[in-house]
Amino acid sequence: MEVVTAWAPAVGFMLLPHAGGFLGSSITKREIPNWYETLQKPSWCPPNWVFAPVWGTLYTSMGYGSYLVWKELGGLSEKSVVPLGLYAGNLALNWAWTPIFFGAHKMGWGLVTLLLTTGTATATTASWYNINKTAAYLMVPYLAWLSLASALSYQIWKDNHSKKPE
């Protein structure tokens, strides 16, 4: 039983980021055929099937990184307020993007949300670096994907923002 108890926090931290992704997936699934497919997208836009496995991998790695920081700082403590607070803010922004972009069809506000997400992810990574380098390195693929997502979001907004909103 002690082994299960030792792993429970790690599993919880790894699953937490998936909560927002799971909740947003119903919006995404509904809006891809009804709205997203009608948008003009650049030739370098990844195919739709790529997004779920990429986000699943990223959410798991960021979650494990947050666990490493939590563990290194002795749990929720005064020392963990900034690094885990930045991470919590990042997750909130990350989760907000889907209802804004897909749910409300607000491409411009989606781009703003994504840029704020990228900023908080960068701040989170920087704050984690001196606490646990592995945790910070686990955020690097997320930062790379956010860079791609930001460029894609900008291009979609640029090419479609003058279309009549639905």
CSV table of N, CA and C in Angstrom, one decimal:
chain,number,residue,atom,x,y,z
A,1,MET,N,0.8,-1.2,0.0
A,1,MET,CA,0.0,0.0,0.0
A,1,MET,C,0.9,1.3,0.0
A,2,GLU,N,2.0,1.2,0.6
A,2,GLU,CA,2.9,2.3,0.7
A,2,GLU,C,3.4,2.8,-0.7
A,3,VAL,N,3.6,1.8,-1.6
A,3,VAL,CA,4.0,2.1,-3.0
A,3,VAL,C,2.9,2.9,-3.7
A,4,VAL,N,1.7,2.5,-3.6
A,4,VAL,CA,0.6,3.2,-4.2
A,4,VAL,C,0.5,4.6,-3.7
A,5,THR,N,0.6,4.7,-2.4
A,5,THR,CA,0.6,6.1,-1.7
A,5,THR,C,1.7,7.0,-2.3
A,6,ALA,N,2.9,6.4,-2.5
A,6,ALA,CA,4.0,7.2,-2.9
A,6,ALA,C,3.8,7.7,-4.4
A,7,TRP,N,3.1,6.9,-5.2
A,7,TRP,CA,2.9,7.3,-6.6
A,7,TRP,C,1.6,8.1,-6.8
A,8,ALA,N,0.7,8.1,-5.8
A,8,ALA,CA,-0.6,8.8,-6.0
A,8,ALA,C,-0.4,10.3,-6.4
A,9,PRO,N,0.4,11.0,-5.7
A,9,PRO,CA,0.6,12.4,-6.0
A,9,PRO,C,1.1,12.6,-7.5
A,10,ALA,N,2.1,11.8,-7.9
A,10,ALA,CA,2.6,11.9,-9.2
A,10,ALA,C,1.5,11.7,-10.3
A,11,VAL,N,0.7,10.6,-10.0
A,11,VAL,CA,-0.4,10.3,-11.0
A,11,VAL,C,-1.4,11.5,-11.0
A,12,GLY,N,-1.7,12.0,-9.8
A,12,GLY,CA,-2.7,13.1,-9.7
A,12,GLY,C,-2.2,14.3,-10.5
A,13,PHE,N,-0.9,14.7,-10.3
A,13,PHE,CA,-0.3,15.8,-11.0
A,13,PHE,C,-0.3,15.6,-12.5
A,14,MET,N,0.0,14.4,-12.9
A,14,MET,CA,0.0,14.1,-14.4
A,14,MET,C,-1.4,14.1,-15.0
A,15,LEU,N,-2.4,13.7,-14.2
A,15,LEU,CA,-3.7,13.7,-14.8
A,15,LEU,C,-4.4,15.1,-14.7
A,16,LEU,N,-4.0,16.0,-13.8
A,16,LEU,CA,-4.7,17.3,-13.6
A,16,LEU,C,-4.7,18.1,-14.9
A,17,PRO,N,-3.7,18.2,-15.7
A,17,PRO,CA,-3.8,19.1,-16.9
A,17,PRO,C,-4.8,18.5,-17.9
A,18,HIS,N,-5.0,17.2,-17.9
A,18,HIS,CA,-5.9,16.5,-18.8
A,18,HIS,C,-7.3,17.0,-18.6
A,19,ALA,N,-7.6,17.4,-17.4
A,19,ALA,CA,-9.0,17.8,-17.0
A,19,ALA,C,-9.6,18.8,-18.0
A,20,GLY,N,-8.8,19.9,-18.2
A,20,GLY,CA,-9.3,20.9,-19.1
A,20,GLY,C,-9.4,20.5,-20.5
A,21,GLY,N,-8.4,19.6,-20.9
A,21,GLY,CA,-8.4,19.1,-22.2
A,21,GLY,C,-9.6,18.2,-22.5
A,22,PHE,N,-10.0,17.4,-21.5
A,22,PHE,CA,-11.1,16.5,-21.6
A,22,PHE,C,-12.4,17.4,-21.7
A,23,LEU,N,-12.5,18.4,-20.8
A,23,LEU,CA,-13.7,19.2,-20.8
A,23,LEU,C,-13.9,20.0,-22.2
A,24,GLY,N,-12.7,20.5,-22.7
A,24,GLY,CA,-12.8,21.2,-23.9
A,24,GLY,C,-13.0,20.3,-25.2
A,25,SER,N,-12.7,19.0,-25.0
A,25,SER,CA,-12.8,18.1,-26.2
A,25,SER,C,-14.2,18.1,-26.8
A,26,SER,N,-15.2,18.2,-25.9
A,26,SER,CA,-16.6,18.2,-26.5
A,26,SER,C,-16.9,19.4,-27.4
A,27,ILE,N,-16.3,20.5,-27.0
A,27,ILE,CA,-16.5,21.7,-27.8
A,27,ILE,C,-15.7,21.5,-29.1
A,28,THR,N,-14.5,21.0,-29.0
A,28,THR,CA,-13.7,20.8,-30.2
A,28,THR,C,-14.3,19.8,-31.2
A,29,LYS,N,-14.7,18.7,-30.7
A,29,LYS,CA,-15.3,17.7,-31.5
A,29,LYS,C,-16.6,18.2,-32.3
A,30,ARG,N,-17.3,19.0,-31.6
A,30,ARG,CA,-18.5,19.6,-32.2
A,30,ARG,C,-18.2,20.7,-33.3
A,31,GLU,N,-17.1,21.5,-33.0
A,31,GLU,CA,-16.8,22.6,-33.9
A,31,GLU,C,-15.9,22.3,-35.0
A,32,ILE,N,-15.1,21.2,-34.9
A,32,ILE,CA,-14.2,20.9,-36.1
A,32,ILE,C,-15.0,20.7,-37.4
A,33,PRO,N,-16.0,19.9,-37.4
A,33,PRO,CA,-16.8,19.7,-38.7
A,33,PRO,C,-17.7,20.9,-39.0
A,34,ASN,N,-18.2,21.6,-38.0
A,34,ASN,CA,-19.2,22.6,-38.2
A,34,ASN,C,-18.6,24.0,-38.5
A,35,TRP,N,-17.4,24.2,-38.0
A,35,TRP,CA,-16.8,25.6,-38.1
A,35,TRP,C,-15.3,25.6,-38.5
A,36,TYR,N,-14.5,24.8,-37.8
A,36,TYR,CA,-13.1,24.8,-38.0
A,36,TYR,C,-12.7,24.4,-39.5
A,37,GLU,N,-13.4,23.4,-40.0
A,37,GLU,CA,-13.1,22.9,-41.4
A,37,GLU,C,-13.4,24.0,-42.4
A,38,THR,N,-14.3,25.0,-42.1
A,38,THR,CA,-14.6,26.0,-43.0
A,38,THR,C,-13.6,27.1,-43.1
A,39,LEU,N,-12.6,27.1,-42.2
A,39,LEU,CA,-11.6,28.2,-42.1
A,39,LEU,C,-10.5,27.9,-43.1
A,40,GLN,N,-9.9,29.0,-43.6
A,40,GLN,CA,-8.7,28.9,-44.4
A,40,GLN,C,-7.6,28.7,-43.5
A,41,LYS,N,-6.8,27.6,-43.7
A,41,LYS,CA,-5.6,27.3,-42.9
A,41,LYS,C,-4.4,27.2,-43.8
A,42,PRO,N,-3.2,27.5,-43.2
A,42,PRO,CA,-2.0,27.5,-44.0
A,42,PRO,C,-1.6,26.0,-44.3
A,43,SER,N,-0.8,25.9,-45.4
A,43,SER,CA,-0.4,24.5,-45.8
A,43,SER,C,0.3,23.8,-44.8
A,44,TRP,N,1.0,24.5,-43.8
A,44,TRP,CA,1.8,23.8,-42.8
A,44,TRP,C,0.9,23.5,-41.5
A,45,CYS,N,-0.4,23.6,-41.6
A,45,CYS,CA,-1.2,23.3,-40.5
A,45,CYS,C,-1.2,21.8,-40.3
A,46,PRO,N,-0.9,21.3,-39.1
A,46,PRO,CA,-0.9,19.9,-38.8
A,46,PRO,C,-2.3,19.3,-39.1
A,47,PRO,N,-2.4,18.0,-39.5
A,47,PRO,CA,-3.7,17.4,-39.6
A,47,PRO,C,-4.4,17.3,-38.3
A,48,ASN,N,-5.7,17.3,-38.3
A,48,ASN,CA,-6.5,17.3,-37.1
A,48,ASN,C,-6.2,16.1,-36.1
A,49,TRP,N,-5.8,15.0,-36.7
A,49,TRP,CA,-5.6,13.8,-35.8
A,49,TRP,C,-4.3,14.0,-35.0
A,50,VAL,N,-3.4,14.9,-35.3
A,50,VAL,CA,-2.2,15.1,-34.6
A,50,VAL,C,-2.4,15.8,-33.2
A,51,PHE,N,-3.5,16.6,-33.1
A,51,PHE,CA,-3.6,17.4,-31.9
A,51,PHE,C,-3.9,16.7,-30.6
A,52,ALA,N,-4.7,15.7,-30.7
A,52,ALA,CA,-5.0,14.9,-29.4
A,52,ALA,C,-3.8,14.2,-28.9
A,53,PRO,N,-3.1,13.4,-29.6
A,53,PRO,CA,-1.9,12.8,-29.0
A,53,PRO,C,-0.8,13.8,-28.6
A,54,VAL,N,-0.6,14.8,-29.3
A,54,VAL,CA,0.4,15.8,-28.9
A,54,VAL,C,0.0,16.4,-27.6
A,55,TRP,N,-1.3,16.9,-27.5
A,55,TRP,CA,-1.7,17.5,-26.2
A,55,TRP,C,-1.7,16.5,-25.1
A,56,GLY,N,-2.1,15.3,-25.4
A,56,GLY,CA,-2.0,14.3,-24.3
A,56,GLY,C,-0.6,14.1,-23.8
A,57,THR,N,0.4,14.0,-24.7
A,57,THR,CA,1.8,13.9,-24.3
A,57,THR,C,2.2,15.1,-23.5
A,58,LEU,N,1.9,16.3,-24.0
A,58,LEU,CA,2.3,17.6,-23.4
A,58,LEU,C,1.7,17.7,-22.0
A,59,TYR,N,0.4,17.4,-21.9
A,59,TYR,CA,-0.2,17.6,-20.6
A,59,TYR,C,0.4,16.6,-19.6
A,60,THR,N,0.7,15.4,-20.0
A,60,THR,CA,1.4,14.5,-19.1
A,60,THR,C,2.7,14.9,-18.6
A,61,SER,N,3.5,15.4,-19.6
A,61,SER,CA,4.9,15.9,-19.2
A,61,SER,C,4.9,17.1,-18.4
A,62,MET,N,4.0,18.1,-18.7
A,62,MET,CA,3.9,19.3,-17.8
A,62,MET,C,3.4,18.9,-16.4
A,63,GLY,N,2.5,18.0,-16.4
A,63,GLY,CA,2.0,17.5,-15.1
A,63,GLY,C,3.0,16.9,-14.2
A,64,TYR,N,3.9,16.0,-14.9
A,64,TYR,CA,5.0,15.4,-14.2
A,64,TYR,C,6.0,16.4,-13.7
A,65,GLY,N,6.2,17.4,-14.5
A,65,GLY,CA,7.1,18.5,-14.1
A,65,GLY,C,6.6,19.2,-12.9
A,66,SER,N,5.3,19.5,-12.9
A,66,SER,CA,4.7,20.2,-11.7
A,66,SER,C,4.8,19.3,-10.5
A,67,TYR,N,4.7,18.0,-10.6
A,67,TYR,CA,4.9,17.1,-9.5
A,67,TYR,C,6.3,17.2,-9.0
A,68,LEU,N,7.3,17.2,-9.9
A,68,LEU,CA,8.7,17.3,-9.5
A,68,LEU,C,9.0,18.6,-8.7
A,69,VAL,N,8.4,19.7,-9.1
A,69,VAL,CA,8.5,21.0,-8.4
A,69,VAL,C,7.8,20.9,-7.0
A,70,TRP,N,6.6,20.4,-7.0
A,70,TRP,CA,5.9,20.2,-5.8
A,70,TRP,C,6.7,19.4,-4.8
A,71,LYS,N,7.2,18.3,-5.3
A,71,LYS,CA,8.0,17.4,-4.4
A,71,LYS,C,9.3,18.0,-3.9
A,72,GLU,N,10.0,18.7,-4.8
A,72,GLU,CA,11.2,19.3,-4.5
A,72,GLU,C,11.0,20.4,-3.4
A,73,LEU,N,9.9,21.1,-3.4
A,73,LEU,CA,9.6,22.2,-2.5
A,73,LEU,C,8.9,21.7,-1.3
A,74,GLY,N,8.7,20.4,-1.1
A,74,GLY,CA,8.0,19.9,0.1
A,74,GLY,C,6.5,20.0,0.1
A,75,GLY,N,5.9,20.0,-1.1
A,75,GLY,CA,4.5,20.1,-1.2
A,75,GLY,C,4.0,21.6,-1.3
A,76,LEU,N,2.8,21.8,-1.0
A,76,LEU,CA,2.3,23.2,-1.1
A,76,LEU,C,2.8,24.0,0.1
A,77,SER,N,3.6,24.9,-0.2
A,77,SER,CA,4.3,25.7,0.8
A,77,SER,C,4.5,27.1,0.3
A,78,GLU,N,5.0,28.0,1.2
A,78,GLU,CA,5.3,29.4,0.8
A,78,GLU,C,6.2,29.4,-0.4
A,79,LYS,N,7.2,28.5,-0.4
A,79,LYS,CA,8.2,28.5,-1.5
A,79,LYS,C,7.6,28.0,-2.8
A,80,SER,N,6.5,27.3,-2.8
A,80,SER,CA,5.9,26.8,-4.0
A,80,SER,C,4.8,27.7,-4.6
A,81,VAL,N,4.5,28.8,-3.9
A,81,VAL,CA,3.4,29.7,-4.4
A,81,VAL,C,3.7,30.2,-5.8
A,82,VAL,N,4.8,30.8,-6.0
A,82,VAL,CA,5.1,31.4,-7.3
A,82,VAL,C,5.3,30.3,-8.4
A,83,PRO,N,6.1,29.3,-8.2
A,83,PRO,CA,6.3,28.4,-9.4
A,83,PRO,C,5.0,27.6,-9.7
A,84,LEU,N,4.3,27.2,-8.6
A,84,LEU,CA,3.0,26.4,-8.9
A,84,LEU,C,1.9,27.4,-9.2
A,85,GLY,N,1.9,28.6,-8.7
A,85,GLY,CA,0.9,29.6,-9.0
A,85,GLY,C,1.0,30.0,-10.5
A,86,LEU,N,2.2,30.2,-11.0
A,86,LEU,CA,2.4,30.5,-12.4
A,86,LEU,C,1.9,29.3,-13.3
A,87,TYR,N,2.2,28.1,-12.8
A,87,TYR,CA,1.7,26.9,-13.5
A,87,TYR,C,0.2,26.8,-13.5
A,88,ALA,N,-0.4,27.1,-12.4
A,88,ALA,CA,-1.9,27.1,-12.3
A,88,ALA,C,-2.5,28.2,-13.2
A,89,GLY,N,-1.9,29.3,-13.2
A,89,GLY,CA,-2.4,30.4,-14.2
A,89,GLY,C,-2.2,30.0,-15.6
A,90,ASN,N,-1.1,29.3,-15.9
A,90,ASN,CA,-0.9,28.8,-17.2
A,90,ASN,C,-2.0,27.8,-17.6
A,91,LEU,N,-2.3,26.8,-16.7
A,91,LEU,CA,-3.3,25.8,-17.0
A,91,LEU,C,-4.6,26.5,-17.3
A,92,ALA,N,-5.0,27.5,-16.4
A,92,ALA,CA,-6.3,28.2,-16.6
A,92,ALA,C,-6.4,28.8,-18.0
A,93,LEU,N,-5.3,29.5,-18.4
A,93,LEU,CA,-5.3,30.1,-19.7
A,93,LEU,C,-5.3,29.1,-20.8
A,94,ASN,N,-4.6,28.0,-20.7
A,94,ASN,CA,-4.6,26.9,-21.6
A,94,ASN,C,-6.0,26.4,-21.8
A,95,TRP,N,-6.6,26.1,-20.7
A,95,TRP,CA,-8.0,25.5,-20.7
A,95,TRP,C,-9.0,26.5,-21.3
A,96,ALA,N,-8.8,27.8,-21.1
A,96,ALA,CA,-9.7,28.8,-21.6
A,96,ALA,C,-9.7,29.0,-23.1
A,97,TRP,N,-8.6,28.6,-23.7
A,97,TRP,CA,-8.4,28.8,-25.2
A,97,TRP,C,-9.5,28.1,-26.0
A,98,THR,N,-9.8,26.9,-25.7
A,98,THR,CA,-10.8,26.1,-26.5
A,98,THR,C,-12.2,26.7,-26.5
A,99,PRO,N,-12.7,27.1,-25.3
A,99,PRO,CA,-14.0,27.7,-25.4
A,99,PRO,C,-14.0,29.1,-26.1
A,100,ILE,N,-12.9,29.8,-26.0
A,100,ILE,CA,-12.8,31.1,-26.7
A,100,ILE,C,-12.7,30.9,-28.2
A,101,PHE,N,-11.7,30.1,-28.6
A,101,PHE,CA,-11.5,29.9,-30.0
A,101,PHE,C,-12.6,29.0,-30.7
A,102,PHE,N,-12.7,27.8,-30.2
A,102,PHE,CA,-13.7,26.9,-30.8
A,102,PHE,C,-15.1,27.2,-30.4
A,103,GLY,N,-15.4,27.4,-29.1
A,103,GLY,CA,-16.7,27.6,-28.7
A,103,GLY,C,-17.3,28.9,-29.1
A,104,ALA,N,-16.6,30.1,-28.9
A,104,ALA,CA,-17.1,31.4,-29.2
A,104,ALA,C,-16.7,31.9,-30.6
A,105,HIS,N,-15.8,31.1,-31.3
A,105,HIS,CA,-15.3,31.5,-32.6
A,105,HIS,C,-14.6,32.9,-32.6
A,106,LYS,N,-14.0,33.2,-31.5
A,106,LYS,CA,-13.2,34.4,-31.3
A,106,LYS,C,-11.8,34.2,-31.6
A,107,MET,N,-11.4,34.3,-32.9
A,107,MET,CA,-10.1,34.0,-33.3
A,107,MET,C,-9.0,35.0,-32.7
A,108,GLY,N,-9.4,36.2,-32.7
A,108,GLY,CA,-8.5,37.3,-32.2
A,108,GLY,C,-8.3,37.1,-30.7
A,109,TRP,N,-9.3,36.9,-29.9
A,109,TRP,CA,-9.2,36.7,-28.5
A,109,TRP,C,-8.5,35.3,-28.2
A,110,GLY,N,-8.7,34.4,-29.1
A,110,GLY,CA,-8.0,33.1,-29.0
A,110,GLY,C,-6.5,33.3,-29.1
A,111,LEU,N,-6.1,34.1,-30.1
A,111,LEU,CA,-4.7,34.4,-30.3
A,111,LEU,C,-4.2,35.1,-29.0
A,112,VAL,N,-4.9,36.1,-28.5
A,112,VAL,CA,-4.4,36.8,-27.3
A,112,VAL,C,-4.3,35.8,-26.1
A,113,THR,N,-5.2,35.0,-26.0
A,113,THR,CA,-5.2,34.0,-24.9
A,113,THR,C,-4.0,33.0,-25.1
A,114,LEU,N,-3.7,32.7,-26.3
A,114,LEU,CA,-2.6,31.8,-26.6
A,114,LEU,C,-1.3,32.5,-26.3
A,115,LEU,N,-1.2,33.8,-26.7
A,115,LEU,CA,0.1,34.5,-26.4
A,115,LEU,C,0.3,34.6,-24.9
A,116,LEU,N,-0.8,34.9,-24.1
A,116,LEU,CA,-0.7,34.9,-22.7
A,116,LEU,C,-0.3,33.6,-22.1
A,117,THR,N,-0.8,32.5,-22.7
A,117,THR,CA,-0.5,31.1,-22.3
A,117,THR,C,1.0,30.9,-22.5
A,118,THR,N,1.5,31.3,-23.7
A,118,THR,CA,2.9,31.2,-24.0
A,118,THR,C,3.8,32.0,-23.0
A,119,GLY,N,3.4,33.2,-22.7
A,119,GLY,CA,4.1,34.0,-21.7
A,119,GLY,C,4.1,33.3,-20.3
A,120,THR,N,3.0,32.8,-19.8
A,120,THR,CA,3.0,32.2,-18.5
A,120,THR,C,3.7,30.9,-18.5
A,121,ALA,N,3.7,30.2,-19.7
A,121,ALA,CA,4.5,28.9,-19.8
A,121,ALA,C,6.0,29.2,-19.7
A,122,THR,N,6.4,30.3,-20.3
A,122,THR,CA,7.8,30.7,-20.3
A,122,THR,C,8.2,31.1,-18.9
A,123,ALA,N,7.4,31.9,-18.2
A,123,ALA,CA,7.6,32.3,-16.8
A,123,ALA,C,7.7,31.0,-15.9
A,124,THR,N,6.7,30.1,-16.1
A,124,THR,CA,6.7,28.9,-15.3
A,124,THR,C,8.0,28.1,-15.5
A,125,THR,N,8.4,27.9,-16.8
A,125,THR,CA,9.6,27.2,-17.1
A,125,THR,C,10.8,27.8,-16.4
A,126,ALA,N,10.9,29.2,-16.5
A,126,ALA,CA,12.1,29.9,-15.9
A,126,ALA,C,12.0,29.7,-14.4
A,127,SER,N,10.9,29.8,-13.8
A,127,SER,CA,10.8,29.7,-12.3
A,127,SER,C,11.1,28.2,-11.9
A,128,TRP,N,10.9,27.3,-12.7
A,128,TRP,CA,11.1,25.9,-12.3
A,128,TRP,C,12.6,25.5,-12.5
A,129,TYR,N,13.3,26.2,-13.4
A,129,TYR,CA,14.7,25.9,-13.7
A,129,TYR,C,15.6,25.7,-12.5
A,130,ASN,N,15.6,26.7,-11.6
A,130,ASN,CA,16.4,26.7,-10.4
A,130,ASN,C,15.9,25.7,-9.3
A,131,ILE,N,14.7,25.3,-9.5
A,131,ILE,CA,14.1,24.3,-8.5
A,131,ILE,C,14.4,22.9,-8.9
A,132,ASN,N,14.1,22.6,-10.2
A,132,ASN,CA,14.3,21.2,-10.7
A,132,ASN,C,14.5,21.3,-12.2
A,133,LYS,N,15.7,21.2,-12.7
A,133,LYS,CA,16.0,21.3,-14.1
A,133,LYS,C,15.2,20.4,-15.0
A,134,THR,N,15.0,19.1,-14.5
A,134,THR,CA,14.2,18.2,-15.3
A,134,THR,C,12.8,18.7,-15.5
A,135,ALA,N,12.2,19.3,-14.5
A,135,ALA,CA,10.8,19.8,-14.6
A,135,ALA,C,10.8,20.9,-15.7
A,136,ALA,N,11.8,21.8,-15.6
A,136,ALA,CA,11.9,22.9,-16.7
A,136,ALA,C,12.1,22.3,-18.1
A,137,TYR,N,12.9,21.3,-18.2
A,137,TYR,CA,13.1,20.6,-19.5
A,137,TYR,C,11.9,20.0,-20.0
A,138,LEU,N,11.1,19.4,-19.1
A,138,LEU,CA,9.8,18.8,-19.5
A,138,LEU,C,8.8,19.8,-20.1
A,139,MET,N,9.0,21.1,-19.9
A,139,MET,CA,8.2,22.2,-20.4
A,139,MET,C,8.6,22.6,-21.8
A,140,VAL,N,9.9,22.2,-22.2
A,140,VAL,CA,10.4,22.7,-23.5
A,140,VAL,C,9.5,22.2,-24.7
A,141,PRO,N,9.1,21.0,-24.8
A,141,PRO,CA,8.2,20.6,-25.9
A,141,PRO,C,6.9,21.4,-25.9
A,142,TYR,N,6.4,21.7,-24.7
A,142,TYR,CA,5.2,22.5,-24.6
A,142,TYR,C,5.4,23.9,-25.2
A,143,LEU,N,6.5,24.5,-24.8
A,143,LEU,CA,6.9,25.8,-25.4
A,143,LEU,C,7.0,25.8,-26.9
A,144,ALA,N,7.6,24.8,-27.4
A,144,ALA,CA,7.8,24.6,-28.9
A,144,ALA,C,6.4,24.5,-29.5
A,145,TRP,N,5.5,23.7,-28.9
A,145,TRP,CA,4.2,23.5,-29.5
A,145,TRP,C,3.4,24.8,-29.4
A,146,LEU,N,3.5,25.5,-28.3
A,146,LEU,CA,2.8,26.8,-28.2
A,146,LEU,C,3.3,27.8,-29.2
A,147,SER,N,4.6,27.7,-29.6
A,147,SER,CA,5.1,28.6,-30.6
A,147,SER,C,4.5,28.3,-32.0
A,148,LEU,N,4.4,27.0,-32.3
A,148,LEU,CA,3.7,26.6,-33.5
A,148,LEU,C,2.2,27.0,-33.4
A,149,ALA,N,1.6,26.7,-32.3
A,149,ALA,CA,0.1,27.0,-32.2
A,149,ALA,C,-0.1,28.5,-32.3
A,150,SER,N,0.8,29.3,-31.7
A,150,SER,CA,0.6,30.8,-31.8
A,150,SER,C,0.8,31.3,-33.3
A,151,ALA,N,1.7,30.7,-34.0
A,151,ALA,CA,1.9,31.1,-35.4
A,151,ALA,C,0.7,30.6,-36.2
A,152,LEU,N,0.2,29.4,-35.9
A,152,LEU,CA,-1.0,28.9,-36.6
A,152,LEU,C,-2.2,29.8,-36.3
A,153,SER,N,-2.4,30.1,-35.0
A,153,SER,CA,-3.5,30.9,-34.6
A,153,SER,C,-3.5,32.3,-35.3
A,154,TYR,N,-2.3,32.9,-35.3
A,154,TYR,CA,-2.2,34.2,-36.0
A,154,TYR,C,-2.5,34.0,-37.5
A,155,GLN,N,-2.0,33.0,-38.1
A,155,GLN,CA,-2.3,32.9,-39.6
A,155,GLN,C,-3.8,32.6,-39.8
A,156,ILE,N,-4.4,31.8,-39.0
A,156,ILE,CA,-5.9,31.6,-39.1
A,156,ILE,C,-6.7,32.9,-38.9
A,157,TRP,N,-6.3,33.6,-37.9
A,157,TRP,CA,-6.9,34.9,-37.6
A,157,TRP,C,-6.8,35.8,-38.8
A,158,LYS,N,-5.5,36.0,-39.3
A,158,LYS,CA,-5.2,36.9,-40.4
A,158,LYS,C,-6.0,36.5,-41.6
A,159,ASP,N,-6.1,35.2,-41.9
A,159,ASP,CA,-6.8,34.8,-43.1
A,159,ASP,C,-8.3,34.7,-43.0
A,160,ASN,N,-8.9,34.8,-41.8
A,160,ASN,CA,-10.3,34.5,-41.6
A,160,ASN,C,-11.0,35.6,-40.8
A,161,HIS,N,-10.3,36.6,-40.2
A,161,HIS,CA,-11.0,37.5,-39.3
A,161,HIS,C,-12.0,38.4,-40.0
A,162,SER,N,-11.9,38.6,-41.2
A,162,SER,CA,-12.9,39.5,-41.9
A,162,SER,C,-14.2,38.7,-42.3
A,163,LYS,N,-14.2,37.4,-42.2
A,163,LYS,CA,-15.4,36.6,-42.5
A,163,LYS,C,-16.5,36.9,-41.5
A,164,LYS,N,-17.7,36.8,-42.0
A,164,LYS,CA,-18.8,37.1,-41.1
A,164,LYS,C,-18.9,36.1,-40.0
A,165,PRO,N,-19.0,36.6,-38.7
A,165,PRO,CA,-19.1,35.6,-37.6
A,165,PRO,C,-20.4,34.8,-37.7
A,166,GLU,N,-20.3,33.6,-37.2
A,166,GLU,CA,-21.4,32.7,-37.2
A,166,GLU,C,-22.2,32.8,-36.0
